[in-house]
Amino acid sequence: MEITLNELTKRYGNKTALNGVTLKWEDGVQGLLGPNGAGKTTLMRLLATLLTPTSGSAVIDGVPLKEKHKIRQLIGYLPQEFSFYPGMTVMDALDYLALLSGVKAAVDRKRKINELLEAVNLENHRKTKVKALSGGMKRRLGIAQAMIHEPKLLIVDEPTAGLDPEERIRFRQLLASFSENRIVLLSTHVAEDIESSCREVTVLTEGSVPFQGSIAQLAEQARGKVWTAEMDNAEWRAASQSFRIVSAVAKGGSRMSVRFLAESPPLAEAEEAEPTMEDGYLCLVKVRGKLQ
């Protein structure tokens, strides 16, 4: 299974949402990381054939993106915002969506639905109406519907929104088990979801891709640019006016352990720190060559 993008571009009038993106994704959970407004949802919607590119091309498992009917048979899609028929039960909604997705045999639909309800921890809510579900439950139902026909490409856009910590862990495990011989494209702005789930990460910002590689390689983007120092609240407030602060952790009393991004030591007492994936991401997306 492989996805290739070649100079894929999408414009809305004078606004360029995706600017000549060229890349390749292979089997496994692939992370798409970027801030809000970076172009992630536009890219997801292009791959789901809900939008048409302005220029460029994409091929999914050997099928050109322009062959929409064939592409839609290959993919499952969980967008940021989705809805179900509120008066249906969970079981009826999934059965209907499975039928629409081409799962014709009732016995196959029932088997698959039972497996998915257990996987997303909704087996005790099969008779609950959709309108009575909590936000997190609806999100889990959305995950189940995207997987119902066992697509070769599963596209999930901000999938852990509204999930509690235990549900997030369950979801990551579900994606990992589902991704064998498939591509799961996980789009998010939450670095933790990428670090816990993905074999590779693609950073998208301002419609372009400044990085594609492993988690470790992304962390290396911040090598020599991460510093820590201990200071009091007044010093921290002063430092925040001049330097990019990644985090500040209380140490007791008025003292804080502060983590900076800077090209050189921001303070005389600052010590170089081991970079994390999030540090590398912030160097690429937030700072973009403007470190102090």
C-alpha positions as protocol buffer text, in pm:
chain_id: "A"
residue {
  index: 1
  type: MET
  ca { x: 0 y: 0 z: 0 }
}
residue {
  index: 2
  type: GLU
  ca { x: 139 y: 339 z: -100 }
}
residue {
  index: 3
  type: ILE
  ca { x: 23 y: 698 z: -143 }
}
residue {
  index: 4
  type: THR
  ca { x: 217 y: 940 z: -361 }
}
residue {
  index: 5
  type: LEU
  ca { x: 150 y: 1312 z: -392 }
}
residue {
  index: 6
  type: ASN
  ca { x: 310 y: 1516 z: -668 }
}
residue {
  index: 7
  type: GLU
  ca { x: 291 y: 1897 z: -650 }
}
residue {
  index: 8
  type: LEU
  ca { x: -58 y: 1872 z: -502 }
}
residue {
  index: 9
  type: THR
  ca { x: -206 y: 2222 z: -476 }
}
residue {
  index: 10
  type: LYS
  ca { x: -539 y: 2363 z: -363 }
}
residue {
  index: 11
  type: ARG
  ca { x: -638 y: 2728 z: -387 }
}
residue {
  index: 12
  type: TYR
  ca { x: -954 y: 2904 z: -273 }
}
residue {
  index: 13
  type: GLY
  ca { x: -961 y: 3223 z: -475 }
}
residue {
  index: 14
  type: ASN
  ca { x: -644 y: 3413 z: -380 }
}
residue {
  index: 15
  type: LYS
  ca { x: -574 y: 3190 z: -80 }
}
residue {
  index: 16
  type: THR
  ca { x: -340 y: 2891 z: -122 }
}
residue {
  index: 17
  type: ALA
  ca { x: -436 y: 2624 z: 132 }
}
residue {
  index: 18
  type: LEU
  ca { x: -199 y: 2358 z: -4 }
}
residue {
  index: 19
  type: ASN
  ca { x: 110 y: 2460 z: -195 }
}
residue {
  index: 20
  type: GLY
  ca { x: 273 y: 2201 z: -422 }
}
residue {
  index: 21
  type: VAL
  ca { x: 300 y: 1915 z: -173 }
}
residue {
  index: 22
  type: THR
  ca { x: 513 y: 1623 z: -292 }
}
residue {
  index: 23
  type: LEU
  ca { x: 560 y: 1318 z: -66 }
}
residue {
  index: 24
  type: LYS
  ca { x: 512 y: 943 z: -25 }
}
residue {
  index: 25
  type: TRP
  ca { x: 342 y: 742 z: 252 }
}
residue {
  index: 26
  type: GLU
  ca { x: 370 y: 365 z: 302 }
}
residue {
  index: 27
  type: ASP
  ca { x: 208 y: 105 z: 533 }
}
residue {
  index: 28
  type: GLY
  ca { x: 160 y: 188 z: 899 }
}
residue {
  index: 29
  type: VAL
  ca { x: 32 y: 478 z: 1105 }
}
residue {
  index: 30
  type: GLN
  ca { x: 151 y: 798 z: 941 }
}
residue {
  index: 31
  type: GLY
  ca { x: 130 y: 1119 z: 1142 }
}
residue {
  index: 32
  type: LEU
  ca { x: 34 y: 1451 z: 987 }
}
residue {
  index: 33
  type: LEU
  ca { x: 125 y: 1720 z: 1237 }
}
residue {
  index: 34
  type: GLY
  ca { x: 63 y: 2091 z: 1208 }
}
residue {
  index: 35
  type: PRO
  ca { x: -106 y: 2390 z: 1370 }
}
residue {
  index: 36
  type: ASN
  ca { x: -466 y: 2486 z: 1305 }
}
residue {
  index: 37
  type: GLY
  ca { x: -491 y: 2645 z: 961 }
}
residue {
  index: 38
  type: ALA
  ca { x: -184 y: 2463 z: 827 }
}
residue {
  index: 39
  type: GLY
  ca { x: -378 y: 2287 z: 550 }
}
residue {
  index: 40
  type: LYS
  ca { x: -424 y: 1947 z: 717 }
}
residue {
  index: 41
  type: THR
  ca { x: -801 y: 1928 z: 673 }
}
residue {
  index: 42
  type: THR
  ca { x: -774 y: 2045 z: 312 }
}
residue {
  index: 43
  type: LEU
  ca { x: -529 y: 1763 z: 242 }
}
residue {
  index: 44
  type: MET
  ca { x: -757 y: 1510 z: 414 }
}
residue {
  index: 45
  type: ARG
  ca { x: -1056 y: 1626 z: 211 }
}
residue {
  index: 46
  type: LEU
  ca { x: -858 y: 1607 z: -113 }
}
residue {
  index: 47
  type: LEU
  ca { x: -756 y: 1247 z: -41 }
}
residue {
  index: 48
  type: ALA
  ca { x: -1117 y: 1165 z: 50 }
}
residue {
  index: 49
  type: THR
  ca { x: -1224 y: 1311 z: -292 }
}
residue {
  index: 50
  type: LEU
  ca { x: -1446 y: 1570 z: -119 }
}
residue {
  index: 51
  type: LEU
  ca { x: -1238 y: 1844 z: -283 }
}
residue {
  index: 52
  type: THR
  ca { x: -1075 y: 1862 z: -627 }
}
residue {
  index: 53
  type: PRO
  ca { x: -711 y: 1976 z: -654 }
}
residue {
  index: 54
  type: THR
  ca { x: -633 y: 2300 z: -829 }
}
residue {
  index: 55
  type: SER
  ca { x: -324 y: 2133 z: -975 }
}
residue {
  index: 56
  type: GLY
  ca { x: -91 y: 1842 z: -913 }
}
residue {
  index: 57
  type: SER
  ca { x: -182 y: 1477 z: -862 }
}
residue {
  index: 58
  type: ALA
  ca { x: -217 y: 1197 z: -609 }
}
residue {
  index: 59
  type: VAL
  ca { x: -223 y: 818 z: -644 }
}
residue {
  index: 60
  type: ILE
  ca { x: -363 y: 586 z: -374 }
}
residue {
  index: 61
  type: ASP
  ca { x: -276 y: 215 z: -406 }
}
residue {
  index: 62
  type: GLY
  ca { x: -219 y: 265 z: -780 }
}
residue {
  index: 63
  type: VAL
  ca { x: -548 y: 450 z: -834 }
}
residue {
  index: 64
  type: PRO
  ca { x: -534 y: 815 z: -948 }
}
residue {
  index: 65
  type: LEU
  ca { x: -724 y: 1058 z: -727 }
}
residue {
  index: 66
  type: LYS
  ca { x: -944 y: 1163 z: -1019 }
}
residue {
  index: 67
  type: GLU
  ca { x: -1105 y: 816 z: -1022 }
}
residue {
  index: 68
  type: LYS
  ca { x: -1330 y: 911 z: -733 }
}
residue {
  index: 69
  type: HIS
  ca { x: -1552 y: 603 z: -726 }
}
residue {
  index: 70
  type: LYS
  ca { x: -1255 y: 365 z: -699 }
}
residue {
  index: 71
  type: ILE
  ca { x: -1083 y: 585 z: -442 }
}
residue {
  index: 72
  type: ARG
  ca { x: -1392 y: 592 z: -219 }
}
residue {
  index: 73
  type: GLN
  ca { x: -1392 y: 212 z: -212 }
}
residue {
  index: 74
  type: LEU
  ca { x: -1037 y: 222 z: -75 }
}
residue {
  index: 75
  type: ILE
  ca { x: -1078 y: 475 z: 205 }
}
residue {
  index: 76
  type: GLY
  ca { x: -1245 y: 526 z: 540 }
}
residue {
  index: 77
  type: TYR
  ca { x: -1275 y: 882 z: 666 }
}
residue {
  index: 78
  type: LEU
  ca { x: -1339 y: 1035 z: 1007 }
}
residue {
  index: 79
  type: PRO
  ca { x: -1358 y: 1415 z: 969 }
}
residue {
  index: 80
  type: GLN
  ca { x: -1334 y: 1665 z: 1253 }
}
residue {
  index: 81
  type: GLU
  ca { x: -1708 y: 1730 z: 1233 }
}
residue {
  index: 82
  type: PHE
  ca { x: -1953 y: 1455 z: 1150 }
}
residue {
  index: 83
  type: SER
  ca { x: -2309 y: 1355 z: 1235 }
}
residue {
  index: 84
  type: PHE
  ca { x: -2538 y: 1052 z: 1238 }
}
residue {
  index: 85
  type: TYR
  ca { x: -2913 y: 1013 z: 1224 }
}
residue {
  index: 86
  type: PRO
  ca { x: -2994 y: 1104 z: 1586 }
}
residue {
  index: 87
  type: GLY
  ca { x: -3299 y: 878 z: 1615 }
}
residue {
  index: 88
  type: MET
  ca { x: -3110 y: 562 z: 1517 }
}
residue {
  index: 89
  type: THR
  ca { x: -2956 y: 327 z: 1770 }
}
residue {
  index: 90
  type: VAL
  ca { x: -2581 y: 270 z: 1759 }
}
residue {
  index: 91
  type: MET
  ca { x: -2634 y: -77 z: 1609 }
}
residue {
  index: 92
  type: ASP
  ca { x: -2878 y: 44 z: 1342 }
}
residue {
  index: 93
  type: ALA
  ca { x: -2656 y: 338 z: 1247 }
}
residue {
  index: 94
  type: LEU
  ca { x: -2352 y: 116 z: 1196 }
}
residue {
  index: 95
  type: ASP
  ca { x: -2556 y: -142 z: 1006 }
}
residue {
  index: 96
  type: TYR
  ca { x: -2689 y: 127 z: 771 }
}
residue {
  index: 97
  type: LEU
  ca { x: -2343 y: 277 z: 718 }
}
residue {
  index: 98
  type: ALA
  ca { x: -2193 y: -68 z: 657 }
}
residue {
  index: 99
  type: LEU
  ca { x: -2458 y: -131 z: 390 }
}
residue {
  index: 100
  type: LEU
  ca { x: -2376 y: 204 z: 225 }
}
residue {
  index: 101
  type: SER
  ca { x: -2006 y: 111 z: 234 }
}
residue {
  index: 102
  type: GLY
  ca { x: -2071 y: -206 z: 35 }
}
residue {
  index: 103
  type: VAL
  ca { x: -2089 y: -471 z: 309 }
}
residue {
  index: 104
  type: LYS
  ca { x: -2389 y: -652 z: 160 }
}
residue {
  index: 105
  type: ALA
  ca { x: -2422 y: -972 z: 363 }
}
residue {
  index: 106
  type: ALA
  ca { x: -2612 y: -920 z: 688 }
}
residue {
  index: 107
  type: VAL
  ca { x: -2405 y: -1183 z: 869 }
}
residue {
  index: 108
  type: ASP
  ca { x: -2083 y: -1005 z: 771 }
}
residue {
  index: 109
  type: ARG
  ca { x: -2221 y: -671 z: 886 }
}
residue {
  index: 110
  type: LYS
  ca { x: -2328 y: -811 z: 1223 }
}
residue {
  index: 111
  type: ARG
  ca { x: -1990 y: -979 z: 1282 }
}
residue {
  index: 112
  type: LYS
  ca { x: -1793 y: -670 z: 1190 }
}
residue {
  index: 113
  type: ILE
  ca { x: -2015 y: -436 z: 1393 }
}
residue {
  index: 114
  type: ASN
  ca { x: -1981 y: -655 z: 1703 }
}
residue {
  index: 115
  type: GLU
  ca { x: -1601 y: -654 z: 1666 }
}
residue {
  index: 116
  type: LEU
  ca { x: -1588 y: -278 z: 1627 }
}
residue {
  index: 117
  type: LEU
  ca { x: -1825 y: -203 z: 1914 }
}
residue {
  index: 118
  type: GLU
  ca { x: -1599 y: -404 z: 2142 }
}
residue {
  index: 119
  type: ALA
  ca { x: -1287 y: -236 z: 2001 }
}
residue {
  index: 120
  type: VAL
  ca { x: -1423 y: 117 z: 2065 }
}
residue {
  index: 121
  type: ASN
  ca { x: -1583 y: 22 z: 2399 }
}
residue {
  index: 122
  type: LEU
  ca { x: -1943 y: 74 z: 2291 }
}
residue {
  index: 123
  type: GLU
  ca { x: -2064 y: -285 z: 2318 }
}
residue {
  index: 124
  type: ASN
  ca { x: -2294 y: -190 z: 2608 }
}
residue {
  index: 125
  type: HIS
  ca { x: -2451 y: 94 z: 2407 }
}
residue {
  index: 126
  type: ARG
  ca { x: -2560 y: -91 z: 2094 }
}
residue {
  index: 127
  type: LYS
  ca { x: -2928 y: -10 z: 2166 }
}
residue {
  index: 128
  type: THR
  ca { x: -2861 y: 349 z: 2274 }
}
residue {
  index: 129
  type: LYS
  ca { x: -2985 y: 617 z: 2036 }
}
residue {
  index: 130
  type: VAL
  ca { x: -2716 y: 833 z: 1880 }
}
residue {
  index: 131
  type: LYS
  ca { x: -2868 y: 1151 z: 2021 }
}
residue {
  index: 132
  type: ALA
  ca { x: -2822 y: 1014 z: 2375 }
}
residue {
  index: 133
  type: LEU
  ca { x: -2447 y: 952 z: 2336 }
}
residue {
  index: 134
  type: SER
  ca { x: -2189 y: 1178 z: 2497 }
}
residue {
  index: 135
  type: GLY
  ca { x: -1942 y: 1367 z: 2279 }
}
residue {
  index: 136
  type: GLY
  ca { x: -1668 y: 1111 z: 2344 }
}
residue {
  index: 137
  type: MET
  ca { x: -1902 y: 822 z: 2261 }
}
residue {
  index: 138
  type: LYS
  ca { x: -2001 y: 986 z: 1933 }
}
residue {
  index: 139
  type: ARG
  ca { x: -1632 y: 1022 z: 1851 }
}
residue {
  index: 140
  type: ARG
  ca { x: -1581 y: 651 z: 1916 }
}
residue {
  index: 141
  type: LEU
  ca { x: -1883 y: 571 z: 1699 }
}
residue {
  index: 142
  type: GLY
  ca { x: -1725 y: 781 z: 1425 }
}
residue {
  index: 143
  type: ILE
  ca { x: -1405 y: 578 z: 1448 }
}
residue {
  index: 144
  type: ALA
  ca { x: -1607 y: 257 z: 1414 }
}
residue {
  index: 145
  type: GLN
  ca { x: -1794 y: 378 z: 1105 }
}
residue {
  index: 146
  type: ALA
  ca { x: -1469 y: 478 z: 934 }
}
residue {
  index: 147
  type: MET
  ca { x: -1333 y: 124 z: 980 }
}
residue {
  index: 148
  type: ILE
  ca { x: -1653 y: -67 z: 901 }
}
residue {
  index: 149
  type: HIS
  ca { x: -1554 y: -179 z: 548 }
}
residue {
  index: 150
  type: GLU
  ca { x: -1185 y: -243 z: 635 }
}
residue {
  index: 151
  type: PRO
  ca { x: -1045 y: 29 z: 407 }
}
residue {
  index: 152
  type: LYS
  ca { x: -689 y: 22 z: 274 }
}
residue {
  index: 153
  type: LEU
  ca { x: -651 y: 387 z: 373 }
}
residue {
  index: 154
  type: LEU
  ca { x: -801 y: 515 z: 696 }
}
residue {
  index: 155
  type: ILE
  ca { x: -804 y: 894 z: 728 }
}
residue {
  index: 156
  type: VAL
  ca { x: -870 y: 1034 z: 1075 }
}
residue {
  index: 157
  type: ASP
  ca { x: -875 y: 1409 z: 1138 }
}
residue {
  index: 158
  type: GLU
  ca { x: -818 y: 1515 z: 1503 }
}
residue {
  index: 159
  type: PRO
  ca { x: -957 y: 1177 z: 1619 }
}
residue {
  index: 160
  type: THR
  ca { x: -884 y: 1205 z: 1992 }
}
residue {
  index: 161
  type: ALA
  ca { x: -1079 y: 1526 z: 2043 }
}
residue {
  index: 162
  type: GLY
  ca { x: -1326 y: 1468 z: 2325 }
}
residue {
  index: 163
  type: LEU
  ca { x: -1171 y: 1141 z: 2440 }
}
residue {
  index: 164
  type: ASP
  ca { x: -1053 y: 1087 z: 2797 }
}
residue {
  index: 165
  type: PRO
  ca { x: -696 y: 958 z: 2865 }
}
residue {
  index: 166
  type: GLU
  ca { x: -801 y: 592 z: 2882 }
}
residue {
  index: 167
  type: GLU
  ca { x: -995 y: 623 z: 2555 }
}
residue {
  index: 168
  type: ARG
  ca { x: -695 y: 788 z: 2388 }
}
residue {
  index: 169
  type: ILE
  ca { x: -476 y: 491 z: 2480 }
}
residue {
  index: 170
  type: ARG
  ca { x: -738 y: 246 z: 2352 }
}
residue {
  index: 171
  type: PHE
  ca { x: -766 y: 443 z: 2029 }
}
residue {
  index: 172
  type: ARG
  ca { x: -389 y: 440 z: 1969 }
}
residue {
  index: 173
  type: GLN
  ca { x: -379 y: 64 z: 2020 }
}
residue {
  index: 174
  type: LEU
  ca { x: -672 y: 23 z: 1781 }
}
residue {
  index: 175
  type: LEU
  ca { x: -495 y: 223 z: 1509 }
}
residue {
  index: 176
  type: ALA
  ca { x: -174 y: 25 z: 1553 }
}
residue {
  index: 177
  type: SER
  ca { x: -352 y: -310 z: 1516 }
}
residue {
  index: 178
  type: PHE
  ca { x: -556 y: -187 z: 1218 }
}
residue {
  index: 179
  type: SER
  ca { x: -257 y: -48 z: 1024 }
}
residue {
  index: 180
  type: GLU
  ca { x: -100 y: -380 z: 919 }
}
residue {
  index: 181
  type: ASN
  ca { x: -80 y: -379 z: 537 }
}
residue {
  index: 182
  type: ARG
  ca { x: -274 y: -52 z: 538 }
}
residue {
  index: 183
  type: ILE
  ca { x: -207 y: 317 z: 580 }
}
residue {
  index: 184
  type: VAL
  ca { x: -364 y: 502 z: 869 }
}
residue {
  index: 185
  type: LEU
  ca { x: -325 y: 876 z: 821 }
}
residue {
  index: 186
  type: LEU
  ca { x: -354 y: 1045 z: 1160 }
}
residue {
  index: 187
  type: SER
  ca { x: -395 y: 1422 z: 1132 }
}
residue {
  index: 188
  type: THR
  ca { x: -361 y: 1623 z: 1452 }
}
residue {
  index: 189
  type: HIS
  ca { x: -201 y: 1923 z: 1622 }
}
residue {
  index: 190
  type: VAL
  ca { x: -137 y: 1716 z: 1937 }
}
residue {
  index: 191
  type: ALA
  ca { x: 228 y: 1605 z: 1937 }
}
residue {
  index: 192
  type: GLU
  ca { x: 162 y: 1336 z: 2201 }
}
residue {
  index: 193
  type: ASP
  ca { x: -77 y: 1149 z: 1970 }
}
residue {
  index: 194
  type: ILE
  ca { x: 189 y: 1136 z: 1698 }
}
residue {
  index: 195
  type: GLU
  ca { x: 471 y: 1033 z: 1932 }
}
residue {
  index: 196
  type: SER
  ca { x: 266 y: 749 z: 2081 }
}
residue {
  index: 197
  type: SER
  ca { x: 123 y: 608 z: 1758 }
}
residue {
  index: 198
  type: CYS
  ca { x: 320 y: 682 z: 1442 }
}
residue {
  index: 199
  type: ARG
  ca { x: 612 y: 523 z: 1263 }
}
residue {
  index: 200
  type: GLU
  ca { x: 673 y: 844 z: 1069 }
}
residue {
  index: 201
  type: VAL
  ca { x: 561 y: 1206 z: 1092 }
}
residue {
  index: 202
  type: THR
  ca { x: 499 y: 1468 z: 826 }
}
residue {
  index: 203
  type: VAL
  ca { x: 490 y: 1831 z: 938 }
}
residue {
  index: 204
  type: LEU
  ca { x: 257 y: 2058 z: 743 }
}
residue {
  index: 205
  type: THR
  ca { x: 261 y: 2434 z: 794 }
}
residue {
  index: 206
  type: GLU
  ca { x: 130 y: 2718 z: 581 }
}
residue {
  index: 207
  type: GLY
  ca { x: 34 y: 2465 z: 313 }
}
residue {
  index: 208
  type: SER
  ca { x: 386 y: 2325 z: 273 }
}
residue {
  index: 209
  type: VAL
  ca { x: 587 y: 2032 z: 411 }
}
residue {
  index: 210
  type: PRO
  ca { x: 913 y: 2140 z: 581 }
}
residue {
  index: 211
  type: PHE
  ca { x: 977 y: 1792 z: 725 }
}
residue {
  index: 212
  type: GLN
  ca { x: 903 y: 1423 z: 677 }
}
residue {
  index: 213
  type: GLY
  ca { x: 1081 y: 1153 z: 874 }
}
residue {
  index: 214
  type: SER
  ca { x: 1098 y: 961 z: 1199 }
}
residue {
  index: 215
  type: ILE
  ca { x: 1011 y: 1088 z: 1547 }
}
residue {
  index: 216
  type: ALA
  ca { x: 1382 y: 1089 z: 1636 }
}
residue {
  index: 217
  type: GLN
  ca { x: 1471 y: 1286 z: 1323 }
}
residue {
  index: 218
  type: LEU
  ca { x: 1209 y: 1546 z: 1407 }
}
residue {
  index: 219
  type: ALA
  ca { x: 1355 y: 1587 z: 1756 }
}
residue {
  index: 220
  type: GLU
  ca { x: 1699 y: 1644 z: 1598 }
}
residue {
  index: 221
  type: GLN
  ca { x: 1566 y: 1957 z: 1426 }
}
residue {
  index: 222
  type: ALA
  ca { x: 1601 y: 2125 z: 1767 }
}
residue {
  index: 223
  type: ARG
  ca { x: 1948 y: 1992 z: 1852 }
}
residue {
  index: 224
  type: GLY
  ca { x: 2156 y: 2274 z: 2004 }
}
residue {
  index: 225
  type: LYS
  ca { x: 1852 y: 2502 z: 2034 }
}
residue {
  index: 226
  type: VAL
  ca { x: 1695 y: 2379 z: 2360 }
}
residue {
  index: 227
  type: TRP
  ca { x: 1801 y: 2524 z: 2695 }
}
residue {
  index: 228
  type: THR
  ca { x: 1692 y: 2499 z: 3056 }
}
residue {
  index: 229
  type: ALA
  ca { x: 1740 y: 2732 z: 3350 }
}
residue {
  index: 230
  type: GLU
  ca { x: 1602 y: 2772 z: 3700 }
}
residue {
  index: 231
  type: MET
  ca { x: 1459 y: 3112 z: 3794 }
}
residue {
  index: 232
  type: ASP
  ca { x: 1198 y: 3286 z: 4005 }
}
residue {
  index: 233
  type: ASN
  ca { x: 866 y: 3421 z: 3882 }
}
residue {
  index: 234
  type: ALA
  ca { x: 995 y: 3773 z: 3817 }
}
residue {
  index: 235
  type: GLU
  ca { x: 1290 y: 3643 z: 3612 }
}
residue {
  index: 236
  type: TRP
  ca { x: 1056 y: 3411 z: 3421 }
}
residue {
  index: 237
  type: ARG
  ca { x: 822 y: 3697 z: 3328 }
}
residue {
  index: 238
  type: ALA
  ca { x: 1117 y: 3906 z: 3210 }
}
residue {
  index: 239
  type: ALA
  ca { x: 1264 y: 3618 z: 3009 }
}
residue {
  index: 240
  type: SER
  ca { x: 930 y: 3548 z: 2840 }
}
residue {
  index: 241
  type: GLN
  ca { x: 944 y: 3895 z: 2681 }
}
residue {
  index: 242
  type: SER
  ca { x: 1272 y: 3817 z: 2505 }
}
residue {
  index: 243
  type: PHE
  ca { x: 1284 y: 3441 z: 2448 }
}
residue {
  index: 244
  type: ARG
  ca { x: 1059 y: 3162 z: 2328 }
}
residue {
  index: 245
  type: ILE
  ca { x: 965 y: 2956 z: 2632 }
}
residue {
  index: 246
  type: VAL
  ca { x: 849 y: 2598 z: 2572 }
}
residue {
  index: 247
  type: SER
  ca { x: 752 y: 2513 z: 2929 }
}
residue {
  index: 248
  type: ALA
  ca { x: 781 y: 2632 z: 3289 }
}
residue {
  index: 249
  type: VAL
  ca { x: 748 y: 2387 z: 3578 }
}
residue {
  index: 250
  type: ALA
  ca { x: 717 y: 2492 z: 3942 }
}
residue {
  index: 251
  type: LYS
  ca { x: 1004 y: 2366 z: 4158 }
}
residue {
  index: 252
  type: GLY
  ca { x: 872 y: 2479 z: 4497 }
}
residue {
  index: 253
  type: GLY
  ca { x: 848 y: 2821 z: 4651 }
}
residue {
  index: 254
  type: SER
  ca { x: 880 y: 3081 z: 4377 }
}
residue {
  index: 255
  type: ARG
  ca { x: 1138 y: 2887 z: 4173 }
}
residue {
  index: 256
  type: MET
  ca { x: 1064 y: 2747 z: 3827 }
}
residue {
  index: 257
  type: SER
  ca { x: 1243 y: 2520 z: 3581 }
}
residue {
  index: 258
  type: VAL
  ca { x: 1212 y: 2691 z: 3244 }
}
residue {
  index: 259
  type: ARG
  ca { x: 1275 y: 2540 z: 2899 }
}
residue {
  index: 260
  type: PHE
  ca { x: 1372 y: 2774 z: 2610 }
}
residue {
  index: 261
  type: LEU
  ca { x: 1419 y: 2756 z: 2235 }
}
residue {
  index: 262
  type: ALA
  ca { x: 1709 y: 2975 z: 2122 }
}
residue {
  index: 263
  type: GLU
  ca { x: 2005 y: 2962 z: 1883 }
}
residue {
  index: 264
  type: SER
  ca { x: 2246 y: 3035 z: 2170 }
}
residue {
  index: 265
  type: PRO
  ca { x: 2223 y: 3028 z: 2553 }
}
residue {
  index: 266
  type: PRO
  ca { x: 1945 y: 3275 z: 2643 }
}
residue {
  index: 267
  type: LEU
  ca { x: 2092 y: 3330 z: 2990 }
}
residue {
  index: 268
  type: ALA
  ca { x: 2437 y: 3285 z: 3142 }
}
residue {
  index: 269
  type: GLU
  ca { x: 2312 y: 3006 z: 3368 }
}
residue {
  index: 270
  type: ALA
  ca { x: 2120 y: 2821 z: 3093 }
}
residue {
  index: 271
  type: GLU
  ca { x: 2222 y: 2463 z: 3015 }
}
residue {
  index: 272
  type: GLU
  ca { x: 2170 y: 2279 z: 2687 }
}
residue {
  index: 273
  type: ALA
  ca { x: 1890 y: 2017 z: 2705 }
}
residue {
  index: 274
  type: GLU
  ca { x: 1813 y: 1700 z: 2510 }
}
residue {
  index: 275
  type: PRO
  ca { x: 1554 y: 1790 z: 2241 }
}
residue {
  index: 276
  type: THR
  ca { x: 1215 y: 1622 z: 2218 }
}
residue {
  index: 277
  type: MET
  ca { x: 989 y: 1569 z: 1918 }
}
residue {
  index: 278
  type: GLU
  ca { x: 777 y: 1863 z: 2031 }
}
residue {
  index: 279
  type: ASP
  ca { x: 1086 y: 2086 z: 2046 }
}
residue {
  index: 280
  type: GLY
  ca { x: 1171 y: 1992 z: 1687 }
}
residue {
  index: 281
  type: TYR
  ca { x: 814 y: 2057 z: 1579 }
}
residue {
  index: 282
  type: LEU
  ca { x: 809 y: 2400 z: 1745 }
}
residue {
  index: 283
  type: CYS
  ca { x: 1136 y: 2493 z: 1575 }
}
residue {
  index: 284
  type: LEU
  ca { x: 982 y: 2413 z: 1237 }
}
residue {
  index: 285
  type: VAL
  ca { x: 633 y: 2553 z: 1288 }
}
residue {
  index: 286
  type: LYS
  ca { x: 633 y: 2823 z: 1555 }
}
residue {
  index: 287
  type: VAL
  ca { x: 973 y: 2978 z: 1510 }
}
residue {
  index: 288
  type: ARG
  ca { x: 1067 y: 2911 z: 1145 }
}
residue {
  index: 289
  type: GLY
  ca { x: 1421 y: 3051 z: 1166 }
}
residue {
  index: 290
  type: LYS
  ca { x: 1337 y: 3330 z: 1412 }
}
residue {
  index: 291
  type: LEU
  ca { x: 1501 y: 3193 z: 1725 }
}
residue {
  index: 292
  type: GLN
  ca { x: 1667 y: 3452 z: 1945 }
}
